[in-house]
């Protein structure tokens, strides 16, 4: 396996990378937002108004994770984390755990970093203490904070509309250092992630590449765009990086 100097790679992923694992994207005709209004399931106000509907939506999605597996695109990025000598920073908007599972199957380099900026389905947060706990089951009104034992205080550890994404300082640092930026499986509708490529364009340092089924909203900001299924185009592109062809 060849890898060259210390090129720094930042990868942003979205729902499209998990589509071929069987998880719905958000904005497809039959996508997650099709049967649900964002205002009903993905805002702090919705949770205050109707916690049961919001918990049901995320309970259903958490349960789905039992039946899905990382695909060739997740595995290719895990390979990059294991073999690339420079920094690999993987930033995902996804709340599934497919990147984590793929990376758990390899030995990532010390220089690999992972940020799930929109939270994760397999964690809950106590609205009183702000403590975060790993969680595999449904959240019900009886679910209790594992430390305090108090029931009814847990919410999904998910960033809702109107809330600040996680790890923004770390991501900003990574963008400032980045030589190669890949945006995979995201429609470029939701900020701040949709703005990363514009920020990089302003900095003028990184080569930016979109890998998506179709042109995203921001496709014109990228130096290069490759369109196709993630399970095909991501392994191909990663092989080119690891062969030293790209940076
Ligand atoms: P979207 O559903 O908006 O976009 C998914 C993108 O993946 C689309 O551009 C599809 O064309 C592409 N796609 C679909 N199947 C693909 C495949 N097999 N291979 C490659 N690409 C494929 O999802 P996101 O951009 O991830 O936020 O959405 C961003 C955020 O909007 C989500 O994190 C979520 C949502 O509201 C929150 O919940 C905070």
PDB file of C-alpha atoms and ligand atoms in Angstrom:
ATOM      1  CA  UNK A   1       0.000   0.000   0.000  1.00  0.00           C
ATOM      2  CA  UNK A   2       1.512   3.295  -1.049  1.00  0.00           C
ATOM      3  CA  UNK A   3       0.722   6.543   0.620  1.00  0.00           C
ATOM      4  CA  UNK A   4       2.734   9.668   0.175  1.00  0.00           C
ATOM      5  CA  UNK A   5       3.596  12.725   2.256  1.00  0.00           C
ATOM      6  CA  UNK A   6       1.432  14.256   4.901  1.00  0.00           C
ATOM      7  CA  UNK A   7      -1.455  15.543   2.796  1.00  0.00           C
ATOM      8  CA  UNK A   8      -4.402  16.498   4.985  1.00  0.00           C
ATOM      9  CA  UNK A   9      -7.773  15.168   3.929  1.00  0.00           C
ATOM     10  CA  UNK A  10     -11.156  16.308   5.202  1.00  0.00           C
ATOM     11  CA  UNK A  11     -14.190  14.260   4.223  1.00  0.00           C
ATOM     12  CA  UNK A  12     -17.786  15.410   4.694  1.00  0.00           C
ATOM     13  CA  UNK A  13     -20.476  12.759   4.355  1.00  0.00           C
ATOM     14  CA  UNK A  14     -24.259  12.882   4.206  1.00  0.00           C
ATOM     15  CA  UNK A  15     -27.206  10.519   3.955  1.00  0.00           C
ATOM     16  CA  UNK A  16     -26.291   9.391   0.412  1.00  0.00           C
ATOM     17  CA  UNK A  17     -23.333   7.349   1.671  1.00  0.00           C
ATOM     18  CA  UNK A  18     -25.682   5.187   3.758  1.00  0.00           C
ATOM     19  CA  UNK A  19     -28.419   4.882   1.110  1.00  0.00           C
ATOM     20  CA  UNK A  20     -27.048   1.631  -0.316  1.00  0.00           C
ATOM     21  CA  UNK A  21     -26.939   0.184   3.199  1.00  0.00           C
ATOM     22  CA  UNK A  22     -30.712   0.588   3.231  1.00  0.00           C
ATOM     23  CA  UNK A  23     -31.140   3.868   5.145  1.00  0.00           C
ATOM     24  CA  UNK A  24     -33.356   6.493   3.555  1.00  0.00           C
ATOM     25  CA  UNK A  25     -31.901   9.870   2.629  1.00  0.00           C
ATOM     26  CA  UNK A  26     -33.827  13.004   3.647  1.00  0.00           C
ATOM     27  CA  UNK A  27     -34.762  14.725   0.436  1.00  0.00           C
ATOM     28  CA  UNK A  28     -35.505  11.881  -1.997  1.00  0.00           C
ATOM     29  CA  UNK A  29     -39.133  11.575  -3.156  1.00  0.00           C
ATOM     30  CA  UNK A  30     -39.623   8.749  -0.643  1.00  0.00           C
ATOM     31  CA  UNK A  31     -37.082  10.195   1.823  1.00  0.00           C
ATOM     32  CA  UNK A  32     -37.291  10.733   5.569  1.00  0.00           C
ATOM     33  CA  UNK A  33     -38.695  14.242   5.230  1.00  0.00           C
ATOM     34  CA  UNK A  34     -41.390  12.957   2.867  1.00  0.00           C
ATOM     35  CA  UNK A  35     -43.732  11.562   5.534  1.00  0.00           C
ATOM     36  CA  UNK A  36     -42.635  14.046   8.207  1.00  0.00           C
ATOM     37  CA  UNK A  37     -42.531  17.793   8.540  1.00  0.00           C
ATOM     38  CA  UNK A  38     -39.210  19.005   9.940  1.00  0.00           C
ATOM     39  CA  UNK A  39     -41.231  21.246  12.297  1.00  0.00           C
ATOM     40  CA  UNK A  40     -42.949  18.165  13.769  1.00  0.00           C
ATOM     41  CA  UNK A  41     -39.949  15.955  14.480  1.00  0.00           C
ATOM     42  CA  UNK A  42     -36.691  17.862  14.249  1.00  0.00           C
ATOM     43  CA  UNK A  43     -36.938  21.051  16.308  1.00  0.00           C
ATOM     44  CA  UNK A  44     -36.708  21.777  20.061  1.00  0.00           C
ATOM     45  CA  UNK A  45     -40.220  23.291  19.812  1.00  0.00           C
ATOM     46  CA  UNK A  46     -41.627  20.022  18.415  1.00  0.00           C
ATOM     47  CA  UNK A  47     -40.054  18.106  21.312  1.00  0.00           C
ATOM     48  CA  UNK A  48     -41.616  20.485  23.812  1.00  0.00           C
ATOM     49  CA  UNK A  49     -45.029  20.292  22.133  1.00  0.00           C
ATOM     50  CA  UNK A  50     -45.186  16.564  21.364  1.00  0.00           C
ATOM     51  CA  UNK A  51     -42.273  14.566  22.809  1.00  0.00           C
ATOM     52  CA  UNK A  52     -43.904  11.232  21.988  1.00  0.00           C
ATOM     53  CA  UNK A  53     -44.003  11.867  18.222  1.00  0.00           C
ATOM     54  CA  UNK A  54     -40.396  13.068  18.251  1.00  0.00           C
ATOM     55  CA  UNK A  55     -39.172  10.109  20.343  1.00  0.00           C
ATOM     56  CA  UNK A  56     -41.095   7.689  18.064  1.00  0.00           C
ATOM     57  CA  UNK A  57     -39.385   9.106  14.965  1.00  0.00           C
ATOM     58  CA  UNK A  58     -35.895   8.617  16.432  1.00  0.00           C
ATOM     59  CA  UNK A  59     -36.778   5.302  18.148  1.00  0.00           C
ATOM     60  CA  UNK A  60     -37.800   3.965  14.737  1.00  0.00           C
ATOM     61  CA  UNK A  61     -34.550   5.152  13.184  1.00  0.00           C
ATOM     62  CA  UNK A  62     -32.459   3.758  16.070  1.00  0.00           C
ATOM     63  CA  UNK A  63     -34.149   0.355  15.655  1.00  0.00           C
ATOM     64  CA  UNK A  64     -33.358   0.367  11.900  1.00  0.00           C
ATOM     65  CA  UNK A  65     -29.636   0.384  12.715  1.00  0.00           C
ATOM     66  CA  UNK A  66     -29.908  -3.234  13.894  1.00  0.00           C
ATOM     67  CA  UNK A  67     -30.667  -4.366  10.343  1.00  0.00           C
ATOM     68  CA  UNK A  68     -28.082  -2.429   8.337  1.00  0.00           C
ATOM     69  CA  UNK A  69     -24.350  -2.737   7.750  1.00  0.00           C
ATOM     70  CA  UNK A  70     -21.559  -0.514   6.449  1.00  0.00           C
ATOM     71  CA  UNK A  71     -21.232  -0.641   2.669  1.00  0.00           C
ATOM     72  CA  UNK A  72     -18.216  -0.455   0.346  1.00  0.00           C
ATOM     73  CA  UNK A  73     -18.103   3.354   0.601  1.00  0.00           C
ATOM     74  CA  UNK A  74     -17.902   3.347   4.425  1.00  0.00           C
ATOM     75  CA  UNK A  75     -15.279   0.596   4.182  1.00  0.00           C
ATOM     76  CA  UNK A  76     -13.197   2.544   1.656  1.00  0.00           C
ATOM     77  CA  UNK A  77     -13.086   5.575   3.976  1.00  0.00           C
ATOM     78  CA  UNK A  78     -12.098   3.300   6.866  1.00  0.00           C
ATOM     79  CA  UNK A  79      -9.249   2.027   4.683  1.00  0.00           C
ATOM     80  CA  UNK A  80      -8.124   5.619   4.170  1.00  0.00           C
ATOM     81  CA  UNK A  81      -8.170   6.106   7.972  1.00  0.00           C
ATOM     82  CA  UNK A  82      -5.983   3.016   8.319  1.00  0.00           C
ATOM     83  CA  UNK A  83      -3.473   3.563   5.501  1.00  0.00           C
ATOM     84  CA  UNK A  84      -3.146   7.277   4.730  1.00  0.00           C
ATOM     85  CA  UNK A  85      -0.026   8.710   6.380  1.00  0.00           C
ATOM     86  CA  UNK A  86      -1.369  12.235   6.644  1.00  0.00           C
ATOM     87  CA  UNK A  87      -4.343  13.496   8.588  1.00  0.00           C
ATOM     88  CA  UNK A  88      -7.794  12.109   7.769  1.00  0.00           C
ATOM     89  CA  UNK A  89     -10.677  14.032   9.313  1.00  0.00           C
ATOM     90  CA  UNK A  90     -14.076  12.461   8.735  1.00  0.00           C
ATOM     91  CA  UNK A  91     -17.000  14.781   9.416  1.00  0.00           C
ATOM     92  CA  UNK A  92     -20.442  13.283   9.052  1.00  0.00           C
ATOM     93  CA  UNK A  93     -23.902  14.791   9.082  1.00  0.00           C
ATOM     94  CA  UNK A  94     -25.253  11.277   9.526  1.00  0.00           C
ATOM     95  CA  UNK A  95     -26.578  10.073  12.858  1.00  0.00           C
ATOM     96  CA  UNK A  96     -26.249   6.364  11.998  1.00  0.00           C
ATOM     97  CA  UNK A  97     -23.165   4.498  13.261  1.00  0.00           C
ATOM     98  CA  UNK A  98     -21.991   3.011   9.966  1.00  0.00           C
ATOM     99  CA  UNK A  99     -18.730   4.975   9.750  1.00  0.00           C
ATOM    100  CA  UNK A 100     -17.860   3.984  13.325  1.00  0.00           C
ATOM    101  CA  UNK A 101     -18.562   0.314  12.583  1.00  0.00           C
ATOM    102  CA  UNK A 102     -16.446   0.346   9.414  1.00  0.00           C
ATOM    103  CA  UNK A 103     -13.550   2.032  11.219  1.00  0.00           C
ATOM    104  CA  UNK A 104     -13.830  -0.440  14.118  1.00  0.00           C
ATOM    105  CA  UNK A 105     -12.945  -3.190  11.627  1.00  0.00           C
ATOM    106  CA  UNK A 106      -9.538  -1.632  10.821  1.00  0.00           C
ATOM    107  CA  UNK A 107      -6.707  -0.096  12.826  1.00  0.00           C
ATOM    108  CA  UNK A 108      -6.952   3.638  12.174  1.00  0.00           C
ATOM    109  CA  UNK A 109      -3.823   5.808  12.326  1.00  0.00           C
ATOM    110  CA  UNK A 110      -3.395   8.172  15.279  1.00  0.00           C
ATOM    111  CA  UNK A 111      -3.962  11.025  12.853  1.00  0.00           C
ATOM    112  CA  UNK A 112      -7.558   9.924  12.097  1.00  0.00           C
ATOM    113  CA  UNK A 113     -10.289  12.117  13.600  1.00  0.00           C
ATOM    114  CA  UNK A 114     -14.044  11.642  13.488  1.00  0.00           C
ATOM    115  CA  UNK A 115     -16.767  14.216  14.155  1.00  0.00           C
ATOM    116  CA  UNK A 116     -20.486  13.491  13.979  1.00  0.00           C
ATOM    117  CA  UNK A 117     -21.632  17.072  13.762  1.00  0.00           C
ATOM    118  CA  UNK A 118     -25.394  16.305  13.884  1.00  0.00           C
ATOM    119  CA  UNK A 119     -25.163  13.881  16.823  1.00  0.00           C
ATOM    120  CA  UNK A 120     -25.861  10.164  16.912  1.00  0.00           C
ATOM    121  CA  UNK A 121     -28.878   7.918  17.241  1.00  0.00           C
ATOM    122  CA  UNK A 122     -27.101   5.596  19.650  1.00  0.00           C
ATOM    123  CA  UNK A 123     -26.665   8.259  22.322  1.00  0.00           C
ATOM    124  CA  UNK A 124     -29.124  10.088  24.541  1.00  0.00           C
ATOM    125  CA  UNK A 125     -28.738  13.332  26.430  1.00  0.00           C
ATOM    126  CA  UNK A 126     -30.284  14.332  29.735  1.00  0.00           C
ATOM    127  CA  UNK A 127     -32.014  17.705  29.312  1.00  0.00           C
ATOM    128  CA  UNK A 128     -31.322  18.508  32.979  1.00  0.00           C
ATOM    129  CA  UNK A 129     -27.687  17.481  33.484  1.00  0.00           C
ATOM    130  CA  UNK A 130     -26.570  17.643  29.823  1.00  0.00           C
ATOM    131  CA  UNK A 131     -24.842  14.264  30.346  1.00  0.00           C
ATOM    132  CA  UNK A 132     -24.623  12.046  27.251  1.00  0.00           C
ATOM    133  CA  UNK A 133     -25.060   8.270  27.524  1.00  0.00           C
ATOM    134  CA  UNK A 134     -24.719   5.421  24.996  1.00  0.00           C
ATOM    135  CA  UNK A 135     -28.204   4.077  24.207  1.00  0.00           C
ATOM    136  CA  UNK A 136     -29.421   1.151  22.076  1.00  0.00           C
ATOM    137  CA  UNK A 137     -33.102   0.881  23.025  1.00  0.00           C
ATOM    138  CA  UNK A 138     -36.202   3.035  22.531  1.00  0.00           C
ATOM    139  CA  UNK A 139     -36.500   6.118  24.709  1.00  0.00           C
ATOM    140  CA  UNK A 140     -39.823   5.869  26.577  1.00  0.00           C
ATOM    141  CA  UNK A 141     -41.360   8.052  29.320  1.00  0.00           C
ATOM    142  CA  UNK A 142     -40.008   5.468  31.798  1.00  0.00           C
ATOM    143  CA  UNK A 143     -36.425   5.727  30.491  1.00  0.00           C
ATOM    144  CA  UNK A 144     -34.240   7.089  33.273  1.00  0.00           C
ATOM    145  CA  UNK A 145     -30.951   8.949  33.447  1.00  0.00           C
ATOM    146  CA  UNK A 146     -28.493   6.127  34.330  1.00  0.00           C
ATOM    147  CA  UNK A 147     -26.755   8.303  36.938  1.00  0.00           C
ATOM    148  CA  UNK A 148     -29.589  10.171  38.664  1.00  0.00           C
ATOM    149  CA  UNK A 149     -32.226   7.492  38.077  1.00  0.00           C
ATOM    150  CA  UNK A 150     -34.732  10.206  37.164  1.00  0.00           C
ATOM    151  CA  UNK A 151     -37.182   9.295  34.387  1.00  0.00           C
ATOM    152  CA  UNK A 152     -38.503  11.504  31.605  1.00  0.00           C
ATOM    153  CA  UNK A 153     -35.407  13.666  31.111  1.00  0.00           C
ATOM    154  CA  UNK A 154     -33.765  11.933  28.132  1.00  0.00           C
ATOM    155  CA  UNK A 155     -33.801  13.206  24.559  1.00  0.00           C
ATOM    156  CA  UNK A 156     -32.098  11.964  21.387  1.00  0.00           C
ATOM    157  CA  UNK A 157     -28.509  13.258  21.149  1.00  0.00           C
ATOM    158  CA  UNK A 158     -29.342  14.765  17.778  1.00  0.00           C
ATOM    159  CA  UNK A 159     -28.877  18.313  16.524  1.00  0.00           C
ATOM    160  CA  UNK A 160     -32.281  19.694  15.624  1.00  0.00           C
ATOM    161  CA  UNK A 161     -33.005  22.656  13.389  1.00  0.00           C
ATOM    162  CA  UNK A 162     -32.293  25.823  15.336  1.00  0.00           C
ATOM    163  CA  UNK A 163     -29.552  24.107  17.400  1.00  0.00           C
ATOM    164  CA  UNK A 164     -25.792  24.463  17.034  1.00  0.00           C
ATOM    165  CA  UNK A 165     -23.991  21.522  15.370  1.00  0.00           C
ATOM    166  CA  UNK A 166     -21.297  19.809  17.452  1.00  0.00           C
ATOM    167  CA  UNK A 167     -17.499  20.103  17.003  1.00  0.00           C
ATOM    168  CA  UNK A 168     -17.592  23.311  14.958  1.00  0.00           C
ATOM    169  CA  UNK A 169     -14.241  24.568  16.350  1.00  0.00           C
ATOM    170  CA  UNK A 170     -12.495  21.283  15.533  1.00  0.00           C
ATOM    171  CA  UNK A 171     -14.037  21.222  12.050  1.00  0.00           C
ATOM    172  CA  UNK A 172     -13.043  24.829  11.367  1.00  0.00           C
ATOM    173  CA  UNK A 173      -9.446  23.976  12.362  1.00  0.00           C
ATOM    174  CA  UNK A 174      -9.458  20.957  10.064  1.00  0.00           C
ATOM    175  CA  UNK A 175     -10.780  23.017   7.137  1.00  0.00           C
ATOM    176  CA  UNK A 176      -8.044  25.601   7.678  1.00  0.00           C
ATOM    177  CA  UNK A 177      -5.364  22.881   7.368  1.00  0.00           C
ATOM    178  CA  UNK A 178      -6.990  20.874   4.596  1.00  0.00           C
ATOM    179  CA  UNK A 179      -5.280  19.935   1.274  1.00  0.00           C
ATOM    180  CA  UNK A 180      -8.037  17.722  -0.145  1.00  0.00           C
ATOM    181  CA  UNK A 181     -11.756  17.979   0.624  1.00  0.00           C
ATOM    182  CA  UNK A 182     -14.256  15.299  -0.359  1.00  0.00           C
ATOM    183  CA  UNK A 183     -18.008  15.870  -0.040  1.00  0.00           C
ATOM    184  CA  UNK A 184     -19.851  12.568  -0.317  1.00  0.00           C
ATOM    185  CA  UNK A 185     -23.590  11.854  -0.528  1.00  0.00           C
ATOM    186  CA  UNK A 186     -24.919  15.210   0.588  1.00  0.00           C
ATOM    187  CA  UNK A 187     -27.350  17.474  -1.240  1.00  0.00           C
ATOM    188  CA  UNK A 188     -25.770  20.690   0.056  1.00  0.00           C
ATOM    189  CA  UNK A 189     -29.011  22.006   1.523  1.00  0.00           C
ATOM    190  CA  UNK A 190     -28.157  22.267   5.204  1.00  0.00           C
ATOM    191  CA  UNK A 191     -25.709  24.782   6.645  1.00  0.00           C
ATOM    192  CA  UNK A 192     -23.123  25.027   8.080  1.00  0.00           C
ATOM    193  CA  UNK A 193     -21.962  21.804   6.325  1.00  0.00           C
ATOM    194  CA  UNK A 194     -23.151  23.067   2.931  1.00  0.00           C
ATOM    195  CA  UNK A 195     -20.871  26.087   3.368  1.00  0.00           C
ATOM    196  CA  UNK A 196     -17.610  24.173   3.958  1.00  0.00           C
ATOM    197  CA  UNK A 197     -16.732  24.083   0.258  1.00  0.00           C
ATOM    198  CA  UNK A 198     -17.323  27.839  -0.037  1.00  0.00           C
ATOM    199  CA  UNK A 199     -15.059  28.428   2.967  1.00  0.00           C
ATOM    200  CA  UNK A 200     -12.348  26.285   1.333  1.00  0.00           C
ATOM    201  CA  UNK A 201     -12.715  28.131  -1.907  1.00  0.00           C
ATOM    202  CA  UNK A 202     -12.134  31.374  -0.029  1.00  0.00           C
ATOM    203  CA  UNK A 203      -9.043  29.924   1.692  1.00  0.00           C
ATOM    204  CA  UNK A 204      -7.794  28.831  -1.733  1.00  0.00           C
ATOM    205  CA  UNK A 205      -5.669  25.947  -0.461  1.00  0.00           C
ATOM    206  CA  UNK A 206      -7.549  22.664  -0.858  1.00  0.00           C
ATOM    207  CA  UNK A 207      -8.543  20.669  -3.916  1.00  0.00           C
ATOM    208  CA  UNK A 208     -12.307  20.096  -3.515  1.00  0.00           C
ATOM    209  CA  UNK A 209     -14.223  17.131  -4.924  1.00  0.00           C
ATOM    210  CA  UNK A 210     -17.894  16.255  -4.882  1.00  0.00           C
ATOM    211  CA  UNK A 211     -18.770  12.529  -4.983  1.00  0.00           C
ATOM    212  CA  UNK A 212     -22.542  12.240  -5.231  1.00  0.00           C
ATOM    213  CA  UNK A 213     -25.277  10.488  -7.160  1.00  0.00           C
ATOM    214  CA  UNK A 214     -26.186  13.753  -8.876  1.00  0.00           C
ATOM    215  CA  UNK A 215     -25.014  17.379  -8.821  1.00  0.00           C
ATOM    216  CA  UNK A 216     -25.613  18.876  -5.369  1.00  0.00           C
ATOM    217  CA  UNK A 217     -26.801  22.417  -4.710  1.00  0.00           C
ATOM    218  CA  UNK A 218     -23.206  23.519  -4.332  1.00  0.00           C
ATOM    219  CA  UNK A 219     -21.721  21.544  -7.200  1.00  0.00           C
ATOM    220  CA  UNK A 220     -20.393  24.687  -8.909  1.00  0.00           C
ATOM    221  CA  UNK A 221     -18.113  25.461  -5.952  1.00  0.00           C
ATOM    222  CA  UNK A 222     -16.091  22.236  -6.326  1.00  0.00           C
ATOM    223  CA  UNK A 223     -12.979  21.872  -8.498  1.00  0.00           C
ATOM    224  CA  UNK A 224     -14.112  18.407  -9.517  1.00  0.00           C
ATOM    225  CA  UNK A 225     -17.401  16.489  -9.416  1.00  0.00           C
ATOM    226  CA  UNK A 226     -17.850  12.756  -9.911  1.00  0.00           C
ATOM    227  CA  UNK A 227     -21.405  11.480 -10.080  1.00  0.00           C
ATOM    228  CA  UNK A 228     -22.495   7.915  -9.410  1.00  0.00           C
ATOM    229  CA  UNK A 229     -23.297   5.486  -6.619  1.00  0.00           C
ATOM    230  CA  UNK A 230     -21.217   5.908  -3.481  1.00  0.00           C
ATOM    231  CA  UNK A 231     -20.358   2.184  -3.344  1.00  0.00           C
ATOM    232  CA  UNK A 232     -18.713   2.525  -6.755  1.00  0.00           C
ATOM    233  CA  UNK A 233     -17.180   5.992  -6.927  1.00  0.00           C
ATOM    234  CA  UNK A 234     -15.879   6.250  -3.345  1.00  0.00           C
ATOM    235  CA  UNK A 235     -13.751   3.044  -3.388  1.00  0.00           C
ATOM    236  CA  UNK A 236     -12.415   4.085  -6.807  1.00  0.00           C
ATOM    237  CA  UNK A 237     -11.471   7.557  -5.589  1.00  0.00           C
ATOM    238  CA  UNK A 238      -9.917   6.238  -2.360  1.00  0.00           C
ATOM    239  CA  UNK A 239      -7.791   3.810  -4.393  1.00  0.00           C
ATOM    240  CA  UNK A 240      -6.526   6.777  -6.424  1.00  0.00           C
ATOM    241  CA  UNK A 241      -5.646   8.691  -3.238  1.00  0.00           C
ATOM    242  CA  UNK A 242      -3.823   5.716  -1.718  1.00  0.00           C
ATOM    243  CA  UNK A 243      -1.863   5.201  -4.937  1.00  0.00           C
ATOM    244  CA  UNK A 244      -0.531   8.758  -4.556  1.00  0.00           C
ATOM    245  CA  UNK A 245      -2.265   9.994  -7.706  1.00  0.00           C
ATOM    246  CA  UNK A 246      -4.298  12.797  -6.102  1.00  0.00           C
ATOM    247  CA  UNK A 247      -2.148  14.484  -3.431  1.00  0.00           C
TER     248      UNK A 247
HETATM  249  P1  LIG B   1     -30.118  14.642   1.584  1.00  0.00           P
HETATM  250  O1  LIG B   1     -31.227  13.658   1.624  1.00  0.00           O
HETATM  251  O2  LIG B   1     -30.490  16.085   1.541  1.00  0.00           O
HETATM  252  O3  LIG B   1     -29.163  14.380   0.343  1.00  0.00           O
HETATM  253  C1  LIG B   1     -28.652  13.103   0.066  1.00  0.00           C
HETATM  254  C2  LIG B   1     -27.808  13.189  -1.174  1.00  0.00           C
HETATM  255  O4  LIG B   1     -27.264  11.903  -1.421  1.00  0.00           O
HETATM  256  C3  LIG B   1     -28.580  13.587  -2.441  1.00  0.00           C
HETATM  257  O5  LIG B   1     -27.890  14.617  -3.146  1.00  0.00           O
HETATM  258  C4  LIG B   1     -28.625  12.302  -3.268  1.00  0.00           C
HETATM  259  O6  LIG B   1     -28.539  12.544  -4.664  1.00  0.00           O
HETATM  260  C5  LIG B   1     -27.369  11.594  -2.797  1.00  0.00           C
HETATM  261  N1  LIG B   1     -27.446  10.135  -2.917  1.00  0.00           N
HETATM  262  C6  LIG B   1     -28.534   9.312  -2.800  1.00  0.00           C
HETATM  263  N2  LIG B   1     -28.194   8.036  -2.961  1.00  0.00           N
HETATM  264  C7  LIG B   1     -26.868   8.010  -3.191  1.00  0.00           C
HETATM  265  C8  LIG B   1     -25.917   6.981  -3.449  1.00  0.00           C
HETATM  266  N3  LIG B   1     -26.264   5.699  -3.505  1.00  0.00           N
HETATM  267  N4  LIG B   1     -24.622   7.348  -3.655  1.00  0.00           N
HETATM  268  C9  LIG B   1     -24.236   8.645  -3.623  1.00  0.00           C
HETATM  269  N5  LIG B   1     -25.084   9.656  -3.377  1.00  0.00           N
HETATM  270  C10 LIG B   1     -26.381   9.355  -3.154  1.00  0.00           C
HETATM  271  O7  LIG B   1     -29.190  14.325   2.846  1.00  0.00           O
HETATM  272  P2  LIG B   1     -28.062  15.235   3.531  1.00  0.00           P
HETATM  273  O8  LIG B   1     -27.422  16.130   2.543  1.00  0.00           O
HETATM  274  O9  LIG B   1     -27.206  14.328   4.323  1.00  0.00           O
HETATM  275  O10 LIG B   1     -29.941  17.154   9.311  1.00  0.00           O
HETATM  276  O11 LIG B   1     -28.923  16.090   4.520  1.00  0.00           O
HETATM  277  C11 LIG B   1     -28.263  16.994   5.369  1.00  0.00           C
HETATM  278  C12 LIG B   1     -29.031  17.144   6.645  1.00  0.00           C
HETATM  279  O12 LIG B   1     -30.387  17.450   6.344  1.00  0.00           O
HETATM  280  C13 LIG B   1     -29.139  15.889   7.472  1.00  0.00           C
HETATM  281  O13 LIG B   1     -27.998  15.642   8.274  1.00  0.00           O
HETATM  282  C14 LIG B   1     -30.324  16.178   8.330  1.00  0.00           C
HETATM  283  C15 LIG B   1     -31.234  16.740   7.266  1.00  0.00           C
HETATM  284  O14 LIG B   1     -32.184  17.634   7.676  1.00  0.00           O
HETATM  285  C16 LIG B   1     -30.516  17.134  10.518  1.00  0.00           C
HETATM  286  O15 LIG B   1     -31.383  16.338  10.850  1.00  0.00           O
HETATM  287  C17 LIG B   1     -29.983  18.181  11.448  1.00  0.00           C
END
